[in-house]
Amino acid sequence: MKHKKNYQSLKLETEKGEITIEGPLSSPELMNFNFHEGLNAFRPAKKQFKAIQEIADFDEGRIIIARTEDTIIGYVTYLYPDPLERWSEFKMEDLIELGAIEIAASFRGHKIGSRLLMVSMLDEEMENYIVISTEYYWHWDLKGKQLSVWDYRKVMEKMMFVGGLTPSPTDDPEIVSHPANCLMVRIGSNVPESSIEKFDRLRFLQREKYRSLREGI
């Protein structure tokens, strides 16, 4: 599968000034900007900046950023699921994962997250993919937002809806381990029925394996 990436952008006016949301960007393009020190939810900012540059170099990798004139203050990543996770089991070329979305704390409250998702989906190439996001409550910034787990999920779902992702059932053990966890999914309009059927099997892989075991007995 050939992974084409078509640049998209928009301008967002905020009380902190104009924010540019753009991408997908390559690693050399990312290096034209500073990386906000507050983008440290996953690892120290310098290491995270290096990590998203590496993702940008993957054939399927996509990095959409939100920036001031010279500083990246938010981003969203898309790439193939981790090889150790169930979502990579069938090695689907048209299944990609929203791996991370992060906004520097001082820039939150301006709908930057939803705009990152919006710009992501402006590229018509995204219609060729099934996009997933695995949401686990233990990854959420509940203290920073001062929200309950259920209120945070409502905020998260509202943001994901802007990108066309909606909750989808699954028997994944980690997701079903807590009722606030969920699998968010967007199926592009050009995804073939064969991939949708394969993805349905993947969503209920435990059931699939149980059925195969029964049939083998």
mmCIF file of C-alpha atoms in Angstrom:
data_model
loop_
_atom_site.group_PDB
_atom_site.id
_atom_site.type_symbol
_atom_site.label_atom_id
_atom_site.label_comp_id
_atom_site.label_asym_id
_atom_site.label_seq_id
_atom_site.Cartn_x
_atom_site.Cartn_y
_atom_site.Cartn_z
ATOM 1 C CA MET A 1 0.000 0.000 0.000
ATOM 2 C CA LYS A 2 1.352 3.406 -0.966
ATOM 3 C CA HIS A 3 1.033 5.934 1.836
ATOM 4 C CA LYS A 4 0.425 9.360 0.316
ATOM 5 C CA LYS A 5 0.422 12.438 2.536
ATOM 6 C CA ASN A 6 -1.230 15.678 1.439
ATOM 7 C CA TYR A 7 -0.389 18.819 3.424
ATOM 8 C CA GLN A 8 -3.322 20.640 5.062
ATOM 9 C CA SER A 9 -3.474 23.672 7.355
ATOM 10 C CA LEU A 10 -5.666 26.192 9.122
ATOM 11 C CA LYS A 11 -5.209 29.255 11.328
ATOM 12 C CA LEU A 12 -6.773 29.536 14.767
ATOM 13 C CA GLU A 13 -7.060 32.873 16.571
ATOM 14 C CA THR A 14 -6.693 32.626 20.367
ATOM 15 C CA GLU A 15 -6.009 34.965 23.271
ATOM 16 C CA LYS A 16 -2.425 33.722 23.053
ATOM 17 C CA GLY A 17 -2.180 34.804 19.436
ATOM 18 C CA GLU A 18 -2.475 32.996 16.134
ATOM 19 C CA ILE A 19 -1.980 29.224 16.170
ATOM 20 C CA THR A 20 -1.136 27.407 12.951
ATOM 21 C CA ILE A 21 -2.330 23.817 12.663
ATOM 22 C CA GLU A 22 -0.673 21.934 9.829
ATOM 23 C CA GLY A 23 0.617 18.657 8.519
ATOM 24 C CA PRO A 24 1.534 15.969 7.871
ATOM 25 C CA LEU A 25 5.081 17.256 8.302
ATOM 26 C CA SER A 26 8.374 15.471 7.634
ATOM 27 C CA SER A 27 11.150 15.298 10.223
ATOM 28 C CA PRO A 28 13.212 18.032 8.463
ATOM 29 C CA GLU A 29 10.147 20.285 8.512
ATOM 30 C CA LEU A 30 9.590 19.597 12.210
ATOM 31 C CA MET A 31 13.159 20.591 12.960
ATOM 32 C CA ASN A 32 12.398 24.140 11.791
ATOM 33 C CA PHE A 33 10.546 24.692 15.083
ATOM 34 C CA ASN A 34 11.175 24.583 18.800
ATOM 35 C CA PHE A 35 9.291 22.017 20.892
ATOM 36 C CA HIS A 36 7.391 23.337 23.914
ATOM 37 C CA GLU A 37 8.873 22.050 27.180
ATOM 38 C CA GLY A 38 5.354 21.375 28.464
ATOM 39 C CA LEU A 39 4.880 18.559 25.950
ATOM 40 C CA ASN A 40 6.158 15.953 28.382
ATOM 41 C CA ALA A 41 3.179 13.697 29.119
ATOM 42 C CA PHE A 42 4.831 10.639 27.567
ATOM 43 C CA ARG A 43 8.541 11.364 28.089
ATOM 44 C CA PRO A 44 10.784 14.417 28.549
ATOM 45 C CA ALA A 45 10.089 17.004 25.856
ATOM 46 C CA LYS A 46 13.427 16.603 24.049
ATOM 47 C CA LYS A 47 12.987 12.842 23.812
ATOM 48 C CA GLN A 48 9.366 13.206 22.720
ATOM 49 C CA PHE A 49 10.387 15.620 19.964
ATOM 50 C CA LYS A 50 12.869 13.051 18.705
ATOM 51 C CA ALA A 51 10.181 10.364 18.881
ATOM 52 C CA ILE A 52 7.698 12.269 16.726
ATOM 53 C CA GLN A 53 10.449 13.018 14.200
ATOM 54 C CA GLU A 54 11.046 9.283 13.925
ATOM 55 C CA ILE A 55 7.316 8.667 13.425
ATOM 56 C CA ALA A 56 7.248 11.310 10.683
ATOM 57 C CA ASP A 57 9.878 9.290 8.797
ATOM 58 C CA PHE A 58 7.769 6.104 8.769
ATOM 59 C CA ASP A 59 6.049 5.430 5.440
ATOM 60 C CA GLU A 60 2.648 5.433 7.133
ATOM 61 C CA GLY A 61 3.576 7.908 9.880
ATOM 62 C CA ARG A 62 1.714 11.209 10.105
ATOM 63 C CA ILE A 63 2.460 14.147 12.387
ATOM 64 C CA ILE A 64 0.049 17.075 12.533
ATOM 65 C CA ILE A 65 1.219 19.986 14.702
ATOM 66 C CA ALA A 66 -0.189 23.078 16.352
ATOM 67 C CA ARG A 67 2.364 25.889 16.629
ATOM 68 C CA THR A 68 2.929 29.510 17.385
ATOM 69 C CA GLU A 69 5.227 31.272 14.939
ATOM 70 C CA ASP A 70 8.231 29.216 16.011
ATOM 71 C CA THR A 71 7.181 26.694 18.698
ATOM 72 C CA ILE A 72 5.233 23.443 18.498
ATOM 73 C CA ILE A 73 2.639 23.538 21.294
ATOM 74 C CA GLY A 74 0.606 20.486 20.338
ATOM 75 C CA TYR A 75 0.589 17.493 18.016
ATOM 76 C CA VAL A 76 -1.194 14.316 17.022
ATOM 77 C CA THR A 77 0.497 11.189 15.686
ATOM 78 C CA TYR A 78 -0.703 8.394 13.400
ATOM 79 C CA LEU A 79 1.209 5.187 12.722
ATOM 80 C CA TYR A 80 0.835 1.440 12.548
ATOM 81 C CA PRO A 81 -0.113 -0.178 15.884
ATOM 82 C CA ASP A 82 2.663 -1.498 18.109
ATOM 83 C CA PRO A 83 3.764 -4.958 16.870
ATOM 84 C CA LEU A 84 3.169 -6.323 20.378
ATOM 85 C CA GLU A 85 -0.483 -5.207 20.451
ATOM 86 C CA ARG A 86 -3.495 -7.139 19.179
ATOM 87 C CA TRP A 87 -4.234 -4.444 16.584
ATOM 88 C CA SER A 88 -1.159 -5.465 14.573
ATOM 89 C CA GLU A 89 -1.958 -9.186 14.627
ATOM 90 C CA PHE A 90 -3.413 -9.300 11.105
ATOM 91 C CA LYS A 91 -0.786 -6.864 9.734
ATOM 92 C CA MET A 92 -3.442 -4.756 8.042
ATOM 93 C CA GLU A 93 -1.859 -2.145 5.788
ATOM 94 C CA ASP A 94 -4.946 0.058 5.949
ATOM 95 C CA LEU A 95 -5.242 0.116 9.750
ATOM 96 C CA ILE A 96 -3.451 2.963 11.531
ATOM 97 C CA GLU A 97 -3.595 4.151 15.110
ATOM 98 C CA LEU A 98 -3.945 7.604 16.552
ATOM 99 C CA GLY A 99 -0.956 7.028 18.789
ATOM 100 C CA ALA A 100 -0.850 10.234 20.813
ATOM 101 C CA ILE A 101 -2.429 13.654 21.050
ATOM 102 C CA GLU A 102 -0.951 16.250 23.374
ATOM 103 C CA ILE A 103 -1.391 19.983 23.983
ATOM 104 C CA ALA A 104 0.906 22.031 26.223
ATOM 105 C CA ALA A 105 -1.023 22.853 29.427
ATOM 106 C CA SER A 106 -0.745 26.616 28.969
ATOM 107 C CA PHE A 107 -2.472 26.364 25.560
ATOM 108 C CA ARG A 108 -5.380 24.131 26.537
ATOM 109 C CA GLY A 109 -8.951 25.350 26.436
ATOM 110 C CA HIS A 110 -8.829 26.653 22.859
ATOM 111 C CA LYS A 111 -10.111 23.533 21.072
ATOM 112 C CA ILE A 112 -6.655 22.917 19.639
ATOM 113 C CA GLY A 113 -7.024 19.150 20.080
ATOM 114 C CA SER A 114 -10.214 18.984 18.023
ATOM 115 C CA ARG A 115 -8.655 21.214 15.347
ATOM 116 C CA LEU A 116 -5.666 18.868 15.126
ATOM 117 C CA LEU A 117 -8.054 16.010 14.409
ATOM 118 C CA MET A 118 -10.027 18.120 11.958
ATOM 119 C CA VAL A 119 -6.922 18.988 9.925
ATOM 120 C CA SER A 120 -5.814 15.354 10.043
ATOM 121 C CA MET A 121 -8.986 14.274 8.281
ATOM 122 C CA LEU A 122 -8.919 17.005 5.627
ATOM 123 C CA ASP A 123 -6.458 14.841 3.701
ATOM 124 C CA GLU A 124 -8.580 12.666 1.385
ATOM 125 C CA GLU A 125 -5.990 9.886 1.756
ATOM 126 C CA MET A 126 -7.390 9.254 5.254
ATOM 127 C CA GLU A 127 -10.467 7.795 3.545
ATOM 128 C CA ASN A 128 -8.277 4.790 2.690
ATOM 129 C CA TYR A 129 -7.701 3.890 6.351
ATOM 130 C CA ILE A 130 -9.389 2.446 9.377
ATOM 131 C CA VAL A 131 -8.207 4.763 12.162
ATOM 132 C CA ILE A 132 -8.322 3.565 15.762
ATOM 133 C CA SER A 133 -7.570 5.132 19.122
ATOM 134 C CA THR A 134 -7.359 3.038 22.283
ATOM 135 C CA GLU A 135 -8.466 5.111 25.256
ATOM 136 C CA TYR A 136 -7.469 4.021 28.769
ATOM 137 C CA TYR A 137 -8.527 6.091 31.759
ATOM 138 C CA TRP A 138 -5.142 5.632 33.465
ATOM 139 C CA HIS A 139 -3.546 7.668 30.665
ATOM 140 C CA TRP A 140 -5.867 10.629 31.159
ATOM 141 C CA ASP A 141 -4.788 13.830 32.894
ATOM 142 C CA LEU A 142 -7.593 13.733 35.459
ATOM 143 C CA LYS A 143 -5.776 15.903 38.005
ATOM 144 C CA GLY A 144 -4.769 18.523 35.456
ATOM 145 C CA LYS A 145 -8.307 18.763 34.113
ATOM 146 C CA GLN A 146 -9.876 18.389 37.582
ATOM 147 C CA LEU A 147 -12.541 16.141 36.078
ATOM 148 C CA SER A 148 -14.033 12.824 37.063
ATOM 149 C CA VAL A 149 -13.186 9.863 34.866
ATOM 150 C CA TRP A 150 -16.658 10.012 33.299
ATOM 151 C CA ASP A 151 -16.557 13.738 32.599
ATOM 152 C CA TYR A 152 -13.102 13.345 31.074
ATOM 153 C CA ARG A 153 -14.402 10.602 28.811
ATOM 154 C CA LYS A 154 -17.209 12.897 27.628
ATOM 155 C CA VAL A 155 -14.640 15.593 26.781
ATOM 156 C CA MET A 156 -12.434 13.059 25.016
ATOM 157 C CA GLU A 157 -15.336 11.616 23.008
ATOM 158 C CA LYS A 158 -16.482 15.094 21.946
ATOM 159 C CA MET A 159 -12.982 15.871 20.684
ATOM 160 C CA MET A 160 -12.684 12.544 18.853
ATOM 161 C CA PHE A 161 -16.095 13.041 17.210
ATOM 162 C CA VAL A 162 -14.648 16.071 15.393
ATOM 163 C CA GLY A 163 -12.226 13.695 13.681
ATOM 164 C CA GLY A 164 -15.007 11.226 12.919
ATOM 165 C CA LEU A 165 -13.965 8.671 15.550
ATOM 166 C CA THR A 166 -16.751 7.018 17.514
ATOM 167 C CA PRO A 167 -16.824 4.325 20.241
ATOM 168 C CA SER A 168 -16.761 0.768 18.965
ATOM 169 C CA PRO A 169 -17.253 -2.488 20.927
ATOM 170 C CA THR A 170 -14.354 -4.904 21.411
ATOM 171 C CA ASP A 171 -13.357 -7.778 23.657
ATOM 172 C CA ASP A 172 -9.806 -6.472 24.106
ATOM 173 C CA PRO A 173 -8.905 -7.386 27.725
ATOM 174 C CA GLU A 174 -7.330 -4.019 28.576
ATOM 175 C CA ILE A 175 -10.255 -2.037 27.249
ATOM 176 C CA VAL A 176 -12.921 -4.160 28.931
ATOM 177 C CA SER A 177 -10.983 -4.059 32.223
ATOM 178 C CA HIS A 178 -12.714 -0.749 33.078
ATOM 179 C CA PRO A 179 -16.025 0.645 31.761
ATOM 180 C CA ALA A 180 -14.494 4.074 31.097
ATOM 181 C CA ASN A 181 -11.973 2.633 28.645
ATOM 182 C CA CYS A 182 -13.004 2.495 25.014
ATOM 183 C CA LEU A 183 -11.961 1.839 21.450
ATOM 184 C CA MET A 184 -12.575 4.784 19.116
ATOM 185 C CA VAL A 185 -12.821 4.050 15.393
ATOM 186 C CA ARG A 186 -13.132 5.863 12.079
ATOM 187 C CA ILE A 187 -13.598 3.787 8.917
ATOM 188 C CA GLY A 188 -12.681 5.694 5.769
ATOM 189 C CA SER A 189 -15.130 5.745 2.874
ATOM 190 C CA ASN A 190 -12.678 3.946 0.565
ATOM 191 C CA VAL A 191 -11.882 1.050 2.914
ATOM 192 C CA PRO A 192 -12.862 -2.241 1.210
ATOM 193 C CA GLU A 193 -15.407 -4.555 2.773
ATOM 194 C CA SER A 194 -12.728 -7.232 3.123
ATOM 195 C CA SER A 195 -10.741 -4.967 5.466
ATOM 196 C CA ILE A 196 -13.844 -4.046 7.463
ATOM 197 C CA GLU A 197 -14.635 -7.739 7.951
ATOM 198 C CA LYS A 198 -11.053 -8.452 9.003
ATOM 199 C CA PHE A 199 -11.184 -5.548 11.447
ATOM 200 C CA ASP A 200 -14.430 -6.882 12.920
ATOM 201 C CA ARG A 201 -12.645 -10.178 13.594
ATOM 202 C CA LEU A 202 -9.770 -8.250 15.136
ATOM 203 C CA ARG A 203 -12.075 -6.317 17.458
ATOM 204 C CA PHE A 204 -13.369 -9.611 18.825
ATOM 205 C CA LEU A 205 -10.149 -11.558 18.653
ATOM 206 C CA GLN A 206 -10.795 -13.393 21.926
ATOM 207 C CA ARG A 207 -14.041 -14.743 20.498
ATOM 208 C CA GLU A 208 -12.302 -15.551 17.224
ATOM 209 C CA LYS A 209 -9.596 -17.544 18.989
ATOM 210 C CA TYR A 210 -12.168 -19.334 21.132
ATOM 211 C CA ARG A 211 -14.143 -20.304 18.035
ATOM 212 C CA SER A 212 -10.998 -21.588 16.311
ATOM 213 C CA LEU A 213 -10.136 -23.617 19.407
ATOM 214 C CA ARG A 214 -13.616 -25.179 19.513
ATOM 215 C CA GLU A 215 -13.516 -26.021 15.825
ATOM 216 C CA GLY A 216 -10.114 -27.637 16.283
ATOM 217 C CA ILE A 217 -11.323 -29.963 19.055
#
